[in-house]
PDB file of C-alpha atoms in Angstrom:
ATOM      1  CA  GLN B  19      94.914  53.453  12.680  1.00 64.00           C
ATOM      2  CA  LYS B  20      91.839  54.678  10.616  1.00 72.00           C
ATOM      3  CA  GLU B  21      91.429  52.858   7.294  1.00 89.00           C
ATOM      4  CA  VAL B  22      91.462  56.037   5.236  1.00 94.00           C
ATOM      5  CA  GLU B  23      93.537  59.205   6.407  1.00 94.00           C
ATOM      6  CA  GLN B  24      93.226  62.282   4.840  1.00 95.00           C
ATOM      7  CA  ASN B  25      94.724  65.649   6.186  1.00 85.00           C
ATOM      8  CA  SER B  26      91.551  67.324   7.504  1.00 77.00           C
ATOM      9  CA  GLY B  27      92.870  70.925   6.280  1.00 82.00           C
ATOM     10  CA  PRO B  28      91.440  73.171   5.788  1.00 92.00           C
ATOM     11  CA  LEU B  29      93.922  73.962   2.610  1.00 96.00           C
ATOM     12  CA  SER B  30      93.973  77.171   0.947  1.00 96.00           C
ATOM     13  CA  VAL B  31      95.629  78.179  -2.212  1.00 97.00           C
ATOM     14  CA  PRO B  32      95.258  81.030  -4.313  1.00 97.00           C
ATOM     15  CA  GLU B  33      93.509  81.079  -7.838  1.00 97.00           C
ATOM     16  CA  GLY B  34      95.621  79.466 -10.587  1.00 97.00           C
ATOM     17  CA  ALA B  35      97.952  77.536  -8.310  1.00 97.00           C
ATOM     18  CA  ILE B  36      97.975  73.548  -7.758  1.00 97.00           C
ATOM     19  CA  ALA B  37      96.198  72.010  -4.995  1.00 97.00           C
ATOM     20  CA  SER B  38      97.481  68.749  -3.949  1.00 97.00           C
ATOM     21  CA  LEU B  39      95.267  66.560  -1.865  1.00 97.00           C
ATOM     22  CA  ASN B  40      96.716  63.444  -0.124  1.00 96.00           C
ATOM     23  CA  CYS B  41      95.236  60.143   1.431  1.00 96.00           C
ATOM     24  CA  THR B  42      96.676  57.050   2.689  1.00 95.00           C
ATOM     25  CA  TYR B  43      94.948  53.707   3.578  1.00 94.00           C
ATOM     26  CA  SER B  44      95.826  50.709   5.542  1.00 91.00           C
ATOM     27  CA  ASP B  45      94.076  47.720   3.620  1.00 85.00           C
ATOM     28  CA  ARG B  46      96.518  46.150   1.241  1.00 84.00           C
ATOM     29  CA  VAL B  47      94.281  44.372  -0.779  1.00 84.00           C
ATOM     30  CA  SER B  48      92.193  47.673  -1.605  1.00 84.00           C
ATOM     31  CA  GLN B  49      91.591  47.535  -5.603  1.00 84.00           C
ATOM     32  CA  SER B  50      90.171  50.687  -6.604  1.00 90.00           C
ATOM     33  CA  PHE B  51      90.137  54.329  -5.611  1.00 94.00           C
ATOM     34  CA  PHE B  52      87.916  57.443  -5.795  1.00 94.00           C
ATOM     35  CA  TRP B  53      87.376  60.911  -5.041  1.00 96.00           C
ATOM     36  CA  TYR B  54      84.720  62.591  -4.293  1.00 96.00           C
ATOM     37  CA  ARG B  55      83.762  66.490  -4.377  1.00 97.00           C
ATOM     38  CA  GLN B  56      81.317  67.470  -1.659  1.00 97.00           C
ATOM     39  CA  TYR B  57      80.117  71.177  -1.562  1.00 97.00           C
ATOM     40  CA  SER B  58      78.725  72.643   1.436  1.00 94.00           C
ATOM     41  CA  GLY B  59      75.111  71.135   2.061  1.00 92.00           C
ATOM     42  CA  LYS B  60      75.141  69.018  -0.741  1.00 95.00           C
ATOM     43  CA  SER B  61      76.053  65.328  -1.355  1.00 95.00           C
ATOM     44  CA  PRO B  62      79.378  64.026  -2.804  1.00 95.00           C
ATOM     45  CA  GLU B  63      79.772  64.015  -6.475  1.00 94.00           C
ATOM     46  CA  LEU B  64      82.346  61.396  -8.272  1.00 92.00           C
ATOM     47  CA  ILE B  65      85.338  63.618  -9.876  1.00 94.00           C
ATOM     48  CA  MET B  66      88.009  60.681 -10.253  1.00 93.00           C
ATOM     49  CA  SER B  67      88.754  57.002 -10.179  1.00 93.00           C
ATOM     50  CA  ILE B  68      91.951  55.123 -10.657  1.00 95.00           C
ATOM     51  CA  TYR B  69      92.722  51.708 -10.075  1.00 92.00           C
ATOM     52  CA  SER B  70      96.306  51.121 -11.146  1.00 92.00           C
ATOM     53  CA  ASN B  71      99.535  52.543 -10.096  1.00 94.00           C
ATOM     54  CA  GLY B  72     100.614  56.023 -11.656  1.00 94.00           C
ATOM     55  CA  ASP B  73      98.908  58.723 -12.885  1.00 95.00           C
ATOM     56  CA  LYS B  74      95.368  59.291 -14.094  1.00 96.00           C
ATOM     57  CA  GLU B  75      94.252  62.918 -15.820  1.00 96.00           C
ATOM     58  CA  ASP B  76      90.767  64.207 -16.637  1.00 95.00           C
ATOM     59  CA  GLY B  77      90.758  67.780 -17.616  1.00 96.00           C
ATOM     60  CA  ARG B  78      92.404  70.020 -14.575  1.00 97.00           C
ATOM     61  CA  PHE B  79      92.284  66.826 -12.289  1.00 97.00           C
ATOM     62  CA  THR B  80      95.232  64.239 -11.479  1.00 97.00           C
ATOM     63  CA  ALA B  81      94.909  61.324  -9.294  1.00 97.00           C
ATOM     64  CA  GLN B  82      98.097  59.587  -8.472  1.00 97.00           C
ATOM     65  CA  LEU B  83      98.201  55.860  -7.066  1.00 96.00           C
ATOM     66  CA  ASN B  84     101.368  54.551  -5.417  1.00 95.00           C
ATOM     67  CA  LYS B  85     100.257  50.899  -4.202  1.00 93.00           C
ATOM     68  CA  ALA B  86     103.317  50.233  -2.452  1.00 93.00           C
ATOM     69  CA  SER B  87     103.352  53.093  -0.410  1.00 93.00           C
ATOM     70  CA  GLN B  88      99.556  52.754   0.286  1.00 94.00           C
ATOM     71  CA  TYR B  89      99.108  56.386  -1.227  1.00 95.00           C
ATOM     72  CA  VAL B  90      96.663  58.325  -3.189  1.00 96.00           C
ATOM     73  CA  SER B  91      96.529  62.122  -4.435  1.00 97.00           C
ATOM     74  CA  LEU B  92      94.540  64.378  -6.106  1.00 97.00           C
ATOM     75  CA  LEU B  93      95.985  67.496  -7.757  1.00 98.00           C
ATOM     76  CA  ILE B  94      93.791  70.254  -9.168  1.00 98.00           C
ATOM     77  CA  ARG B  95      95.799  72.303 -11.708  1.00 98.00           C
ATOM     78  CA  ASP B  96      94.836  76.230 -12.171  1.00 97.00           C
ATOM     79  CA  SER B  97      92.294  76.177  -9.050  1.00 97.00           C
ATOM     80  CA  GLN B  98      89.391  78.335  -9.362  1.00 97.00           C
ATOM     81  CA  PRO B  99      87.155  79.424  -6.212  1.00 97.00           C
ATOM     82  CA  SER B 100      84.514  77.310  -7.688  1.00 97.00           C
ATOM     83  CA  ASP B 101      86.919  74.414  -6.692  1.00 97.00           C
ATOM     84  CA  SER B 102      86.251  75.299  -2.933  1.00 97.00           C
ATOM     85  CA  ALA B 103      84.746  72.519  -1.445  1.00 97.00           C
ATOM     86  CA  THR B 104      85.526  69.240   0.635  1.00 97.00           C
ATOM     87  CA  TYR B 105      87.401  66.189  -1.184  1.00 97.00           C
ATOM     88  CA  LEU B 106      86.582  62.733   0.228  1.00 96.00           C
ATOM     89  CA  CYS B 107      89.176  59.919  -0.698  1.00 96.00           C
ATOM     90  CA  ALA B 108      87.280  56.600  -0.951  1.00 94.00           C
ATOM     91  CA  VAL B 109      88.833  53.080  -1.096  1.00 92.00           C
ATOM     92  CA  ASN B 110      87.059  49.886  -2.118  1.00 88.00           C
ATOM     93  CA  THR B 111      88.629  47.418  -0.111  1.00 78.00           C
ATOM     94  CA  GLY B 112      88.780  43.692  -1.314  1.00 67.00           C
ATOM     95  CA  ARG B 113      85.847  43.197   0.326  1.00 64.00           C
ATOM     96  CA  GLY B 114      83.890  45.357  -1.919  1.00 66.00           C
ATOM     97  CA  LYS B 115      83.106  47.916   0.787  1.00 77.00           C
ATOM     98  CA  LEU B 116      83.696  51.540   0.016  1.00 86.00           C
ATOM     99  CA  ILE B 117      85.614  53.347   3.075  1.00 90.00           C
ATOM    100  CA  PHE B 118      85.684  57.049   3.347  1.00 93.00           C
ATOM    101  CA  GLY B 119      88.225  59.211   4.393  1.00 95.00           C
ATOM    102  CA  GLN B 120      86.890  62.200   6.757  1.00 95.00           C
ATOM    103  CA  GLY B 121      87.801  64.415   3.714  1.00 96.00           C
ATOM    104  CA  THR B 122      89.851  67.678   3.143  1.00 96.00           C
ATOM    105  CA  GLU B 123      88.400  71.024   2.966  1.00 96.00           C
ATOM    106  CA  LEU B 124      89.928  73.161   0.073  1.00 97.00           C
ATOM    107  CA  SER B 125      89.608  76.753  -0.418  1.00 97.00           C
ATOM    108  CA  VAL B 126      90.742  78.649  -3.168  1.00 97.00           C
ATOM    109  CA  LYS B 127      91.180  82.547  -2.634  1.00 95.00           C
ATOM    110  CA  PRO B 128      90.507  84.905  -5.570  1.00 93.00           C
TER     111      PRO B 128
ATOM    112  CA  GLU I   1      68.908  60.030 -16.717  1.00 59.00           C
ATOM    113  CA  ALA I   2      67.297  60.359 -13.381  1.00 78.00           C
ATOM    114  CA  GLY I   3      69.405  60.623 -10.164  1.00 92.00           C
ATOM    115  CA  VAL I   4      68.568  59.072  -6.978  1.00 96.00           C
ATOM    116  CA  ALA I   5      65.569  60.207  -5.151  1.00 96.00           C
ATOM    117  CA  GLN I   6      65.529  60.543  -1.625  1.00 97.00           C
ATOM    118  CA  SER I   7      62.815  61.883   0.915  1.00 97.00           C
ATOM    119  CA  PRO I   8      61.934  63.642   2.998  1.00 97.00           C
ATOM    120  CA  ARG I   9      64.896  66.040   2.374  1.00 96.00           C
ATOM    121  CA  TYR I  10      64.635  67.416   6.320  1.00 97.00           C
ATOM    122  CA  LYS I  11      63.227  65.686   9.335  1.00 97.00           C
ATOM    123  CA  ILE I  12      63.206  67.083  13.059  1.00 98.00           C
ATOM    124  CA  ILE I  13      62.383  64.398  15.699  1.00 97.00           C
ATOM    125  CA  GLU I  14      62.528  64.265  19.756  1.00 97.00           C
ATOM    126  CA  LYS I  15      64.781  61.701  21.257  1.00 96.00           C
ATOM    127  CA  ARG I  16      63.047  57.969  21.491  1.00 97.00           C
ATOM    128  CA  GLN I  17      60.653  59.119  18.427  1.00 97.00           C
ATOM    129  CA  SER I  18      60.830  56.728  14.972  1.00 97.00           C
ATOM    130  CA  VAL I  19      61.489  58.167  11.693  1.00 98.00           C
ATOM    131  CA  ALA I  20      61.908  56.686   8.148  1.00 98.00           C
ATOM    132  CA  PHE I  21      63.805  57.387   4.884  1.00 98.00           C
ATOM    133  CA  TRP I  22      62.967  56.225   1.492  1.00 97.00           C
ATOM    134  CA  CYS I  23      65.332  55.907  -1.429  1.00 97.00           C
ATOM    135  CA  ASN I  24      64.428  55.346  -5.213  1.00 96.00           C
ATOM    136  CA  PRO I  25      67.938  54.444  -6.961  1.00 95.00           C
ATOM    137  CA  ILE I  26      69.173  55.191 -10.410  1.00 94.00           C
ATOM    138  CA  SER I  27      67.096  52.603 -12.709  1.00 92.00           C
ATOM    139  CA  GLY I  28      69.013  49.410 -13.583  1.00 89.00           C
ATOM    140  CA  HIS I  29      71.748  50.076 -10.615  1.00 91.00           C
ATOM    141  CA  ALA I  30      71.612  46.586  -8.551  1.00 88.00           C
ATOM    142  CA  THR I  31      73.798  47.722  -5.655  1.00 90.00           C
ATOM    143  CA  LEU I  32      72.002  50.588  -3.309  1.00 93.00           C
ATOM    144  CA  TYR I  33      73.674  51.996  -0.092  1.00 94.00           C
ATOM    145  CA  TRP I  34      72.923  53.753   3.269  1.00 97.00           C
ATOM    146  CA  TYR I  35      75.516  56.060   4.383  1.00 97.00           C
ATOM    147  CA  GLN I  36      75.392  58.297   7.458  1.00 98.00           C
ATOM    148  CA  GLN I  37      77.581  61.486   7.251  1.00 97.00           C
ATOM    149  CA  ILE I  38      78.180  63.197  10.729  1.00 96.00           C
ATOM    150  CA  LEU I  39      79.072  66.794  10.312  1.00 92.00           C
ATOM    151  CA  GLY I  40      82.804  67.236   9.643  1.00 90.00           C
ATOM    152  CA  GLN I  41      83.107  63.583   8.799  1.00 92.00           C
ATOM    153  CA  GLY I  42      83.330  61.400   5.995  1.00 94.00           C
ATOM    154  CA  PRO I  43      80.248  59.204   5.149  1.00 95.00           C
ATOM    155  CA  LYS I  44      80.131  55.930   6.860  1.00 95.00           C
ATOM    156  CA  LEU I  45      78.382  53.164   5.506  1.00 94.00           C
ATOM    157  CA  LEU I  46      75.655  51.410   7.201  1.00 96.00           C
ATOM    158  CA  ILE I  47      74.017  48.762   4.700  1.00 95.00           C
ATOM    159  CA  GLN I  48      74.681  47.498   1.502  1.00 92.00           C
ATOM    160  CA  PHE I  49      72.375  45.810  -1.022  1.00 92.00           C
ATOM    161  CA  GLN I  50      72.779  43.922  -3.874  1.00 89.00           C
ATOM    162  CA  ASN I  51      69.423  43.632  -5.604  1.00 87.00           C
ATOM    163  CA  ASN I  52      67.122  42.779  -2.609  1.00 84.00           C
ATOM    164  CA  GLY I  53      69.721  41.072  -0.577  1.00 90.00           C
ATOM    165  CA  VAL I  54      72.028  42.362   2.032  1.00 92.00           C
ATOM    166  CA  VAL I  55      76.014  42.142   1.090  1.00 89.00           C
ATOM    167  CA  ASP I  56      77.201  44.124   4.389  1.00 90.00           C
ATOM    168  CA  ASP I  57      75.316  45.870   7.443  1.00 94.00           C
ATOM    169  CA  SER I  58      78.434  45.377   9.861  1.00 91.00           C
ATOM    170  CA  GLN I  59      78.237  48.962  10.583  1.00 92.00           C
ATOM    171  CA  LEU I  60      74.226  49.103  11.231  1.00 96.00           C
ATOM    172  CA  PRO I  61      72.747  49.506  15.049  1.00 95.00           C
ATOM    173  CA  LYS I  62      70.719  46.967  14.708  1.00 95.00           C
ATOM    174  CA  ASP I  63      69.082  47.457  17.848  1.00 96.00           C
ATOM    175  CA  ARG I  64      67.671  51.033  16.678  1.00 97.00           C
ATOM    176  CA  PHE I  65      68.187  50.969  12.776  1.00 97.00           C
ATOM    177  CA  SER I  66      66.711  48.501  10.241  1.00 97.00           C
ATOM    178  CA  ALA I  67      66.357  48.711   6.400  1.00 97.00           C
ATOM    179  CA  GLU I  68      64.690  46.768   3.873  1.00 95.00           C
ATOM    180  CA  ARG I  69      64.869  46.674  -0.065  1.00 94.00           C
ATOM    181  CA  LEU I  70      61.870  44.585  -1.502  1.00 81.00           C
ATOM    182  CA  LYS I  71      61.628  43.928  -4.893  1.00 83.00           C
ATOM    183  CA  GLY I  72      65.141  44.911  -5.341  1.00 81.00           C
ATOM    184  CA  VAL I  73      64.235  48.660  -6.190  1.00 90.00           C
ATOM    185  CA  ASP I  74      63.479  51.061  -3.668  1.00 94.00           C
ATOM    186  CA  SER I  75      64.647  51.112  -0.198  1.00 96.00           C
ATOM    187  CA  THR I  76      63.639  52.427   3.410  1.00 97.00           C
ATOM    188  CA  LEU I  77      65.634  53.179   6.267  1.00 98.00           C
ATOM    189  CA  LYS I  78      64.101  53.202   9.863  1.00 98.00           C
ATOM    190  CA  ILE I  79      65.278  53.971  13.076  1.00 98.00           C
ATOM    191  CA  GLN I  80      63.348  53.420  16.111  1.00 97.00           C
ATOM    192  CA  PRO I  81      64.010  54.775  18.805  1.00 96.00           C
ATOM    193  CA  ALA I  82      66.034  57.771  17.909  1.00 97.00           C
ATOM    194  CA  LYS I  83      68.873  59.069  20.084  1.00 97.00           C
ATOM    195  CA  LEU I  84      70.736  62.638  19.744  1.00 97.00           C
ATOM    196  CA  GLU I  85      73.928  61.023  18.081  1.00 96.00           C
ATOM    197  CA  ASP I  86      71.723  59.842  15.196  1.00 97.00           C
ATOM    198  CA  SER I  87      71.537  63.692  14.243  1.00 97.00           C
ATOM    199  CA  ALA I  88      73.199  63.419  10.732  1.00 97.00           C
ATOM    200  CA  VAL I  89      72.580  63.261   6.974  1.00 98.00           C
ATOM    201  CA  TYR I  90      71.373  60.308   5.745  1.00 98.00           C
ATOM    202  CA  LEU I  91      72.675  59.491   1.873  1.00 98.00           C
ATOM    203  CA  CYS I  92      71.426  56.898  -0.273  1.00 97.00           C
ATOM    204  CA  ALA I  93      73.672  55.875  -3.272  1.00 95.00           C
ATOM    205  CA  SER I  94      73.581  53.392  -6.150  1.00 93.00           C
ATOM    206  CA  SER I  95      75.680  51.869  -8.428  1.00 89.00           C
ATOM    207  CA  PHE I  96      76.200  49.056 -11.242  1.00 82.00           C
ATOM    208  CA  ALA I  97      78.873  47.560  -9.028  1.00 71.00           C
ATOM    209  CA  PRO I  98      80.859  48.494  -5.834  1.00 66.00           C
ATOM    210  CA  GLY I  99      82.378  51.751  -6.332  1.00 68.00           C
ATOM    211  CA  GLY I 100      81.693  54.869  -8.252  1.00 73.00           C
ATOM    212  CA  GLU I 101      78.378  55.346  -6.432  1.00 86.00           C
ATOM    213  CA  PHE I 102      76.141  58.242  -7.320  1.00 91.00           C
ATOM    214  CA  PHE I 103      74.633  59.858  -4.212  1.00 95.00           C
ATOM    215  CA  GLY I 104      71.293  61.274  -3.799  1.00 96.00           C
ATOM    216  CA  PRO I 105      70.677  64.518  -1.953  1.00 96.00           C
ATOM    217  CA  GLY I 106      70.534  63.106   1.634  1.00 97.00           C
ATOM    218  CA  THR I 107      67.889  63.572   4.328  1.00 97.00           C
ATOM    219  CA  ARG I 108      68.869  65.934   7.246  1.00 97.00           C
ATOM    220  CA  LEU I 109      68.120  64.465  10.441  1.00 98.00           C
ATOM    221  CA  THR I 110      68.117  66.499  13.415  1.00 97.00           C
ATOM    222  CA  VAL I 111      66.908  64.701  17.016  1.00 97.00           C
ATOM    223  CA  LEU I 112      66.227  66.835  19.429  1.00 97.00           C
TER     224      LEU I 112
END
């Protein structure tokens, strides 16, 4: 079992729709969770962090964390073509090490 | 605030040659990371420094890869000798504390 797993996609949504990206992790002692956006040919950029169960909203982005289910998600409301990118889930394990998933490619169609 | 600087941006070498990458982190960031990102995969941590000490190098292929961070600021990553499977983007990142890293632009390495 991979430490951090994401649906590889690609996930295609129409402009204005809600995009839902999912991530599961295996280490129960993981403490903090991050979502990065990576445009093609560019380096990852941090867009959201979440540390406690529940929802965290920042503009059009909402991160959701359920530690009991070992599940993290990212919702993007009113998706725009500029949101088209690969989204990486990253988990900071109890050992202070950041483990990345393989990424989910999102395509927002005008 | 200046970002993480890396050089070179691109490098093409033949297998069995050696190569070195340089990284200068964001000023004041004590933690520095080197990641390897193979096309279609997420970044994989190679080595993590806290100031000039190594925190984690469990996934660094130590028979061919080496890294140092003298004086706790900039860092170099070296591969000697390179293999075809080393073709990847090498990302340097820094942070105040683990998690929430800021990434540099990366060095794209092609091994022929």
